[in-house]
Amino acid sequence: MDEPEIRPLDLSDDDTAAGVHRVGLAAYAVEAELIGFGGIPALGESLEQMRGRALHWVGAVSGGGEIAGFLAWEEQAGGVGIDRLCVDPARFRRGIASRLLRHALTELFPGRPVTVTTGAANSPAVALYTRTGFTRGPDFSPAPGLVMASFTTGA
């Protein structure tokens, strides 16, 4: 497979939105298994609900237009909040999440504070954020049976 290109995603395009939704559902299904919690909100999100979110999107896209992974974020007071970082499970362990995250930190919001959360039991995600310079903050439990880890970077 070719090396995916990192580029902005336009979710007003039906094929792009459908690809992002498919990858997100598949990736969150794996995370749900890892953390033992099936109530991840994005798992129940329809295509239209996803498109309706006020998020900015960047993706890792193959030469054939297939979405290998994506990162979505929102502007927050004083910084940026990463809402989701997903990779197609068929492309796990190929550095796609690392490339997306590095691109976002260095090209899209360099020097700005960034926050992100993930399931505390999602060891691949925890390792990724730690490896890319995030500092782990306090864990919290937004729902019974779910523990989330928080991470920040920047000043």
PDB file of C-alpha atoms in Angstrom:
ATOM      1  CA  MET A   1       0.000   0.000   0.000  1.00  0.00           C
ATOM      2  CA  ASP A   2       1.123   3.522  -0.736  1.00  0.00           C
ATOM      3  CA  GLU A   3       2.116   6.021   1.944  1.00  0.00           C
ATOM      4  CA  PRO A   4      -0.991   8.107   2.729  1.00  0.00           C
ATOM      5  CA  GLU A   5      -0.832  11.863   2.193  1.00  0.00           C
ATOM      6  CA  ILE A   6      -1.808  14.122   5.093  1.00  0.00           C
ATOM      7  CA  ARG A   7      -4.363  16.665   3.913  1.00  0.00           C
ATOM      8  CA  PRO A   8      -7.492  18.552   5.007  1.00  0.00           C
ATOM      9  CA  LEU A   9     -10.762  16.657   4.743  1.00  0.00           C
ATOM     10  CA  ASP A  10     -13.999  18.176   3.452  1.00  0.00           C
ATOM     11  CA  LEU A  11     -16.908  16.406   5.098  1.00  0.00           C
ATOM     12  CA  SER A  12     -19.384  18.135   2.779  1.00  0.00           C
ATOM     13  CA  ASP A  13     -18.139  15.601   0.205  1.00  0.00           C
ATOM     14  CA  ASP A  14     -20.320  12.491   0.578  1.00  0.00           C
ATOM     15  CA  ASP A  15     -17.563   9.961  -0.169  1.00  0.00           C
ATOM     16  CA  THR A  16     -15.135  11.640   2.229  1.00  0.00           C
ATOM     17  CA  ALA A  17     -17.710  11.819   5.020  1.00  0.00           C
ATOM     18  CA  ALA A  18     -18.705   8.175   4.502  1.00  0.00           C
ATOM     19  CA  GLY A  19     -15.047   7.098   4.606  1.00  0.00           C
ATOM     20  CA  VAL A  20     -14.380   9.060   7.786  1.00  0.00           C
ATOM     21  CA  HIS A  21     -17.505   7.633   9.415  1.00  0.00           C
ATOM     22  CA  ARG A  22     -16.574   4.060   8.442  1.00  0.00           C
ATOM     23  CA  VAL A  23     -13.013   4.404   9.784  1.00  0.00           C
ATOM     24  CA  GLY A  24     -14.249   6.057  12.976  1.00  0.00           C
ATOM     25  CA  LEU A  25     -16.764   3.317  13.721  1.00  0.00           C
ATOM     26  CA  ALA A  26     -14.191   0.590  13.098  1.00  0.00           C
ATOM     27  CA  ALA A  27     -11.520   2.298  15.223  1.00  0.00           C
ATOM     28  CA  TYR A  28     -13.891   3.046  18.100  1.00  0.00           C
ATOM     29  CA  ALA A  29     -15.120  -0.569  18.062  1.00  0.00           C
ATOM     30  CA  VAL A  30     -11.514  -1.646  18.706  1.00  0.00           C
ATOM     31  CA  GLU A  31     -11.119   0.959  21.461  1.00  0.00           C
ATOM     32  CA  ALA A  32     -14.380  -0.184  23.081  1.00  0.00           C
ATOM     33  CA  GLU A  33     -12.966  -3.700  23.230  1.00  0.00           C
ATOM     34  CA  LEU A  34      -9.632  -2.469  24.640  1.00  0.00           C
ATOM     35  CA  ILE A  35     -11.186  -0.409  27.422  1.00  0.00           C
ATOM     36  CA  GLY A  36     -14.146  -2.693  28.120  1.00  0.00           C
ATOM     37  CA  PHE A  37     -16.735   0.046  27.527  1.00  0.00           C
ATOM     38  CA  GLY A  38     -19.206  -0.064  24.649  1.00  0.00           C
ATOM     39  CA  GLY A  39     -20.770   3.333  25.331  1.00  0.00           C
ATOM     40  CA  ILE A  40     -18.223   5.468  23.452  1.00  0.00           C
ATOM     41  CA  PRO A  41     -20.393   8.305  22.090  1.00  0.00           C
ATOM     42  CA  ALA A  42     -18.894   8.198  18.581  1.00  0.00           C
ATOM     43  CA  LEU A  43     -20.004   4.549  18.233  1.00  0.00           C
ATOM     44  CA  GLY A  44     -23.630   5.706  18.270  1.00  0.00           C
ATOM     45  CA  GLU A  45     -23.064   8.751  16.101  1.00  0.00           C
ATOM     46  CA  SER A  46     -24.817   8.817  12.730  1.00  0.00           C
ATOM     47  CA  LEU A  47     -23.111  10.114   9.617  1.00  0.00           C
ATOM     48  CA  GLU A  48     -25.210  13.284   9.757  1.00  0.00           C
ATOM     49  CA  GLN A  49     -24.445  13.823  13.457  1.00  0.00           C
ATOM     50  CA  MET A  50     -20.727  13.471  12.730  1.00  0.00           C
ATOM     51  CA  ARG A  51     -20.961  15.919   9.828  1.00  0.00           C
ATOM     52  CA  GLY A  52     -22.868  18.370  12.020  1.00  0.00           C
ATOM     53  CA  ARG A  53     -20.078  18.654  14.582  1.00  0.00           C
ATOM     54  CA  ALA A  54     -18.157  21.953  14.535  1.00  0.00           C
ATOM     55  CA  LEU A  55     -14.821  20.241  14.019  1.00  0.00           C
ATOM     56  CA  HIS A  56     -11.832  20.721  11.725  1.00  0.00           C
ATOM     57  CA  TRP A  57     -10.653  17.559   9.956  1.00  0.00           C
ATOM     58  CA  VAL A  58      -7.352  16.346   8.543  1.00  0.00           C
ATOM     59  CA  GLY A  59      -6.775  12.892   7.134  1.00  0.00           C
ATOM     60  CA  ALA A  60      -4.199  10.411   5.952  1.00  0.00           C
ATOM     61  CA  VAL A  61      -5.453   9.626   2.451  1.00  0.00           C
ATOM     62  CA  SER A  62      -4.066   7.033   0.036  1.00  0.00           C
ATOM     63  CA  GLY A  63      -3.411   7.797  -3.623  1.00  0.00           C
ATOM     64  CA  GLY A  64      -6.688   6.074  -4.448  1.00  0.00           C
ATOM     65  CA  GLY A  65      -8.595   8.366  -2.090  1.00  0.00           C
ATOM     66  CA  GLU A  66      -9.065   5.804   0.696  1.00  0.00           C
ATOM     67  CA  ILE A  67      -8.993   7.262   4.193  1.00  0.00           C
ATOM     68  CA  ALA A  68      -6.409   5.465   6.322  1.00  0.00           C
ATOM     69  CA  GLY A  69      -6.942   7.669   9.366  1.00  0.00           C
ATOM     70  CA  PHE A  70      -8.023  11.100  10.510  1.00  0.00           C
ATOM     71  CA  LEU A  71      -7.731  13.670  13.268  1.00  0.00           C
ATOM     72  CA  ALA A  72     -10.482  16.137  14.204  1.00  0.00           C
ATOM     73  CA  TRP A  73     -10.172  19.105  16.537  1.00  0.00           C
ATOM     74  CA  GLU A  74     -11.978  22.125  17.833  1.00  0.00           C
ATOM     75  CA  GLU A  75     -10.776  25.539  18.849  1.00  0.00           C
ATOM     76  CA  GLN A  76     -10.992  26.132  22.594  1.00  0.00           C
ATOM     77  CA  ALA A  77     -10.369  29.179  24.724  1.00  0.00           C
ATOM     78  CA  GLY A  78      -6.596  29.411  24.869  1.00  0.00           C
ATOM     79  CA  GLY A  79      -5.850  26.342  22.773  1.00  0.00           C
ATOM     80  CA  VAL A  80      -7.014  23.355  20.796  1.00  0.00           C
ATOM     81  CA  GLY A  81      -8.912  20.248  21.817  1.00  0.00           C
ATOM     82  CA  ILE A  82      -8.374  17.074  19.822  1.00  0.00           C
ATOM     83  CA  ASP A  83     -11.796  15.472  19.590  1.00  0.00           C
ATOM     84  CA  ARG A  84     -10.805  12.262  17.818  1.00  0.00           C
ATOM     85  CA  LEU A  85      -7.828  10.519  16.293  1.00  0.00           C
ATOM     86  CA  CYS A  86      -8.742   7.332  14.441  1.00  0.00           C
ATOM     87  CA  VAL A  87      -6.934   4.893  12.164  1.00  0.00           C
ATOM     88  CA  ASP A  88      -8.509   2.188  10.046  1.00  0.00           C
ATOM     89  CA  PRO A  89      -7.824  -1.037  11.998  1.00  0.00           C
ATOM     90  CA  ALA A  90      -6.562  -2.615   8.748  1.00  0.00           C
ATOM     91  CA  ARG A  91      -3.749  -0.040   8.900  1.00  0.00           C
ATOM     92  CA  PHE A  92      -2.858  -0.172  12.594  1.00  0.00           C
ATOM     93  CA  ARG A  93       0.825  -0.156  13.552  1.00  0.00           C
ATOM     94  CA  ARG A  94       2.010   1.677  10.432  1.00  0.00           C
ATOM     95  CA  GLY A  95       2.689   5.058  12.061  1.00  0.00           C
ATOM     96  CA  ILE A  96      -0.423   6.762  10.694  1.00  0.00           C
ATOM     97  CA  ALA A  97      -1.659   8.091  14.048  1.00  0.00           C
ATOM     98  CA  SER A  98       1.842   9.363  14.858  1.00  0.00           C
ATOM     99  CA  ARG A  99       2.088  11.124  11.492  1.00  0.00           C
ATOM    100  CA  LEU A 100      -1.329  12.736  11.888  1.00  0.00           C
ATOM    101  CA  LEU A 101      -0.550  13.898  15.410  1.00  0.00           C
ATOM    102  CA  ARG A 102       2.905  15.254  14.520  1.00  0.00           C
ATOM    103  CA  HIS A 103       1.440  17.074  11.517  1.00  0.00           C
ATOM    104  CA  ALA A 104      -1.242  18.657  13.678  1.00  0.00           C
ATOM    105  CA  LEU A 105       1.190  19.716  16.396  1.00  0.00           C
ATOM    106  CA  THR A 106       3.827  21.147  14.050  1.00  0.00           C
ATOM    107  CA  GLU A 107       1.830  22.393  11.042  1.00  0.00           C
ATOM    108  CA  LEU A 108      -1.710  23.134  12.192  1.00  0.00           C
ATOM    109  CA  PHE A 109      -1.316  24.457  15.721  1.00  0.00           C
ATOM    110  CA  PRO A 110       2.379  24.841  16.548  1.00  0.00           C
ATOM    111  CA  GLY A 111       3.133  26.251  19.981  1.00  0.00           C
ATOM    112  CA  ARG A 112      -0.515  26.232  21.058  1.00  0.00           C
ATOM    113  CA  PRO A 113      -1.746  24.304  24.087  1.00  0.00           C
ATOM    114  CA  VAL A 114      -3.467  21.078  23.054  1.00  0.00           C
ATOM    115  CA  THR A 115      -5.688  18.790  25.110  1.00  0.00           C
ATOM    116  CA  VAL A 116      -6.876  15.268  24.365  1.00  0.00           C
ATOM    117  CA  THR A 117      -8.488  12.403  26.261  1.00  0.00           C
ATOM    118  CA  THR A 118      -8.588   8.664  25.689  1.00  0.00           C
ATOM    119  CA  GLY A 119      -9.694   5.613  27.574  1.00  0.00           C
ATOM    120  CA  ALA A 120      -7.150   5.058  30.336  1.00  0.00           C
ATOM    121  CA  ALA A 121      -6.973   1.367  29.393  1.00  0.00           C
ATOM    122  CA  ASN A 122      -6.233   2.177  25.735  1.00  0.00           C
ATOM    123  CA  SER A 123      -2.513   1.514  26.098  1.00  0.00           C
ATOM    124  CA  PRO A 124      -1.624   2.178  22.420  1.00  0.00           C
ATOM    125  CA  ALA A 125      -3.204   5.659  22.592  1.00  0.00           C
ATOM    126  CA  VAL A 126      -1.706   6.403  26.012  1.00  0.00           C
ATOM    127  CA  ALA A 127       1.732   5.431  24.660  1.00  0.00           C
ATOM    128  CA  LEU A 128       1.225   7.574  21.528  1.00  0.00           C
ATOM    129  CA  TYR A 129       0.358  10.722  23.464  1.00  0.00           C
ATOM    130  CA  THR A 130       3.193  10.182  25.932  1.00  0.00           C
ATOM    131  CA  ARG A 131       5.668   9.527  23.116  1.00  0.00           C
ATOM    132  CA  THR A 132       4.653  12.698  21.246  1.00  0.00           C
ATOM    133  CA  GLY A 133       5.265  15.032  24.180  1.00  0.00           C
ATOM    134  CA  PHE A 134       1.927  15.193  25.958  1.00  0.00           C
ATOM    135  CA  THR A 135       1.844  15.302  29.743  1.00  0.00           C
ATOM    136  CA  ARG A 136      -0.686  13.053  31.419  1.00  0.00           C
ATOM    137  CA  GLY A 137      -3.106  14.873  33.658  1.00  0.00           C
ATOM    138  CA  PRO A 138      -5.684  13.485  36.030  1.00  0.00           C
ATOM    139  CA  ASP A 139      -7.837  10.522  35.122  1.00  0.00           C
ATOM    140  CA  PHE A 140     -11.593  11.008  35.390  1.00  0.00           C
ATOM    141  CA  SER A 141     -14.730   8.921  35.111  1.00  0.00           C
ATOM    142  CA  PRO A 142     -17.518  10.470  32.997  1.00  0.00           C
ATOM    143  CA  ALA A 143     -19.674   7.333  33.200  1.00  0.00           C
ATOM    144  CA  PRO A 144     -19.820   4.262  35.428  1.00  0.00           C
ATOM    145  CA  GLY A 145     -17.281   1.698  34.236  1.00  0.00           C
ATOM    146  CA  LEU A 146     -15.265   4.195  32.192  1.00  0.00           C
ATOM    147  CA  VAL A 147     -11.973   5.796  33.200  1.00  0.00           C
ATOM    148  CA  MET A 148     -10.519   8.418  30.872  1.00  0.00           C
ATOM    149  CA  ALA A 149      -6.949   9.711  30.785  1.00  0.00           C
ATOM    150  CA  SER A 150      -6.354  13.398  30.041  1.00  0.00           C
ATOM    151  CA  PHE A 151      -3.295  14.784  28.294  1.00  0.00           C
ATOM    152  CA  THR A 152      -1.988  18.275  27.553  1.00  0.00           C
ATOM    153  CA  THR A 153       0.912  19.792  25.679  1.00  0.00           C
ATOM    154  CA  GLY A 154       2.141  23.334  25.198  1.00  0.00           C
ATOM    155  CA  ALA A 155       2.035  26.297  27.553  1.00  0.00           C
TER     156      ALA A 155
END
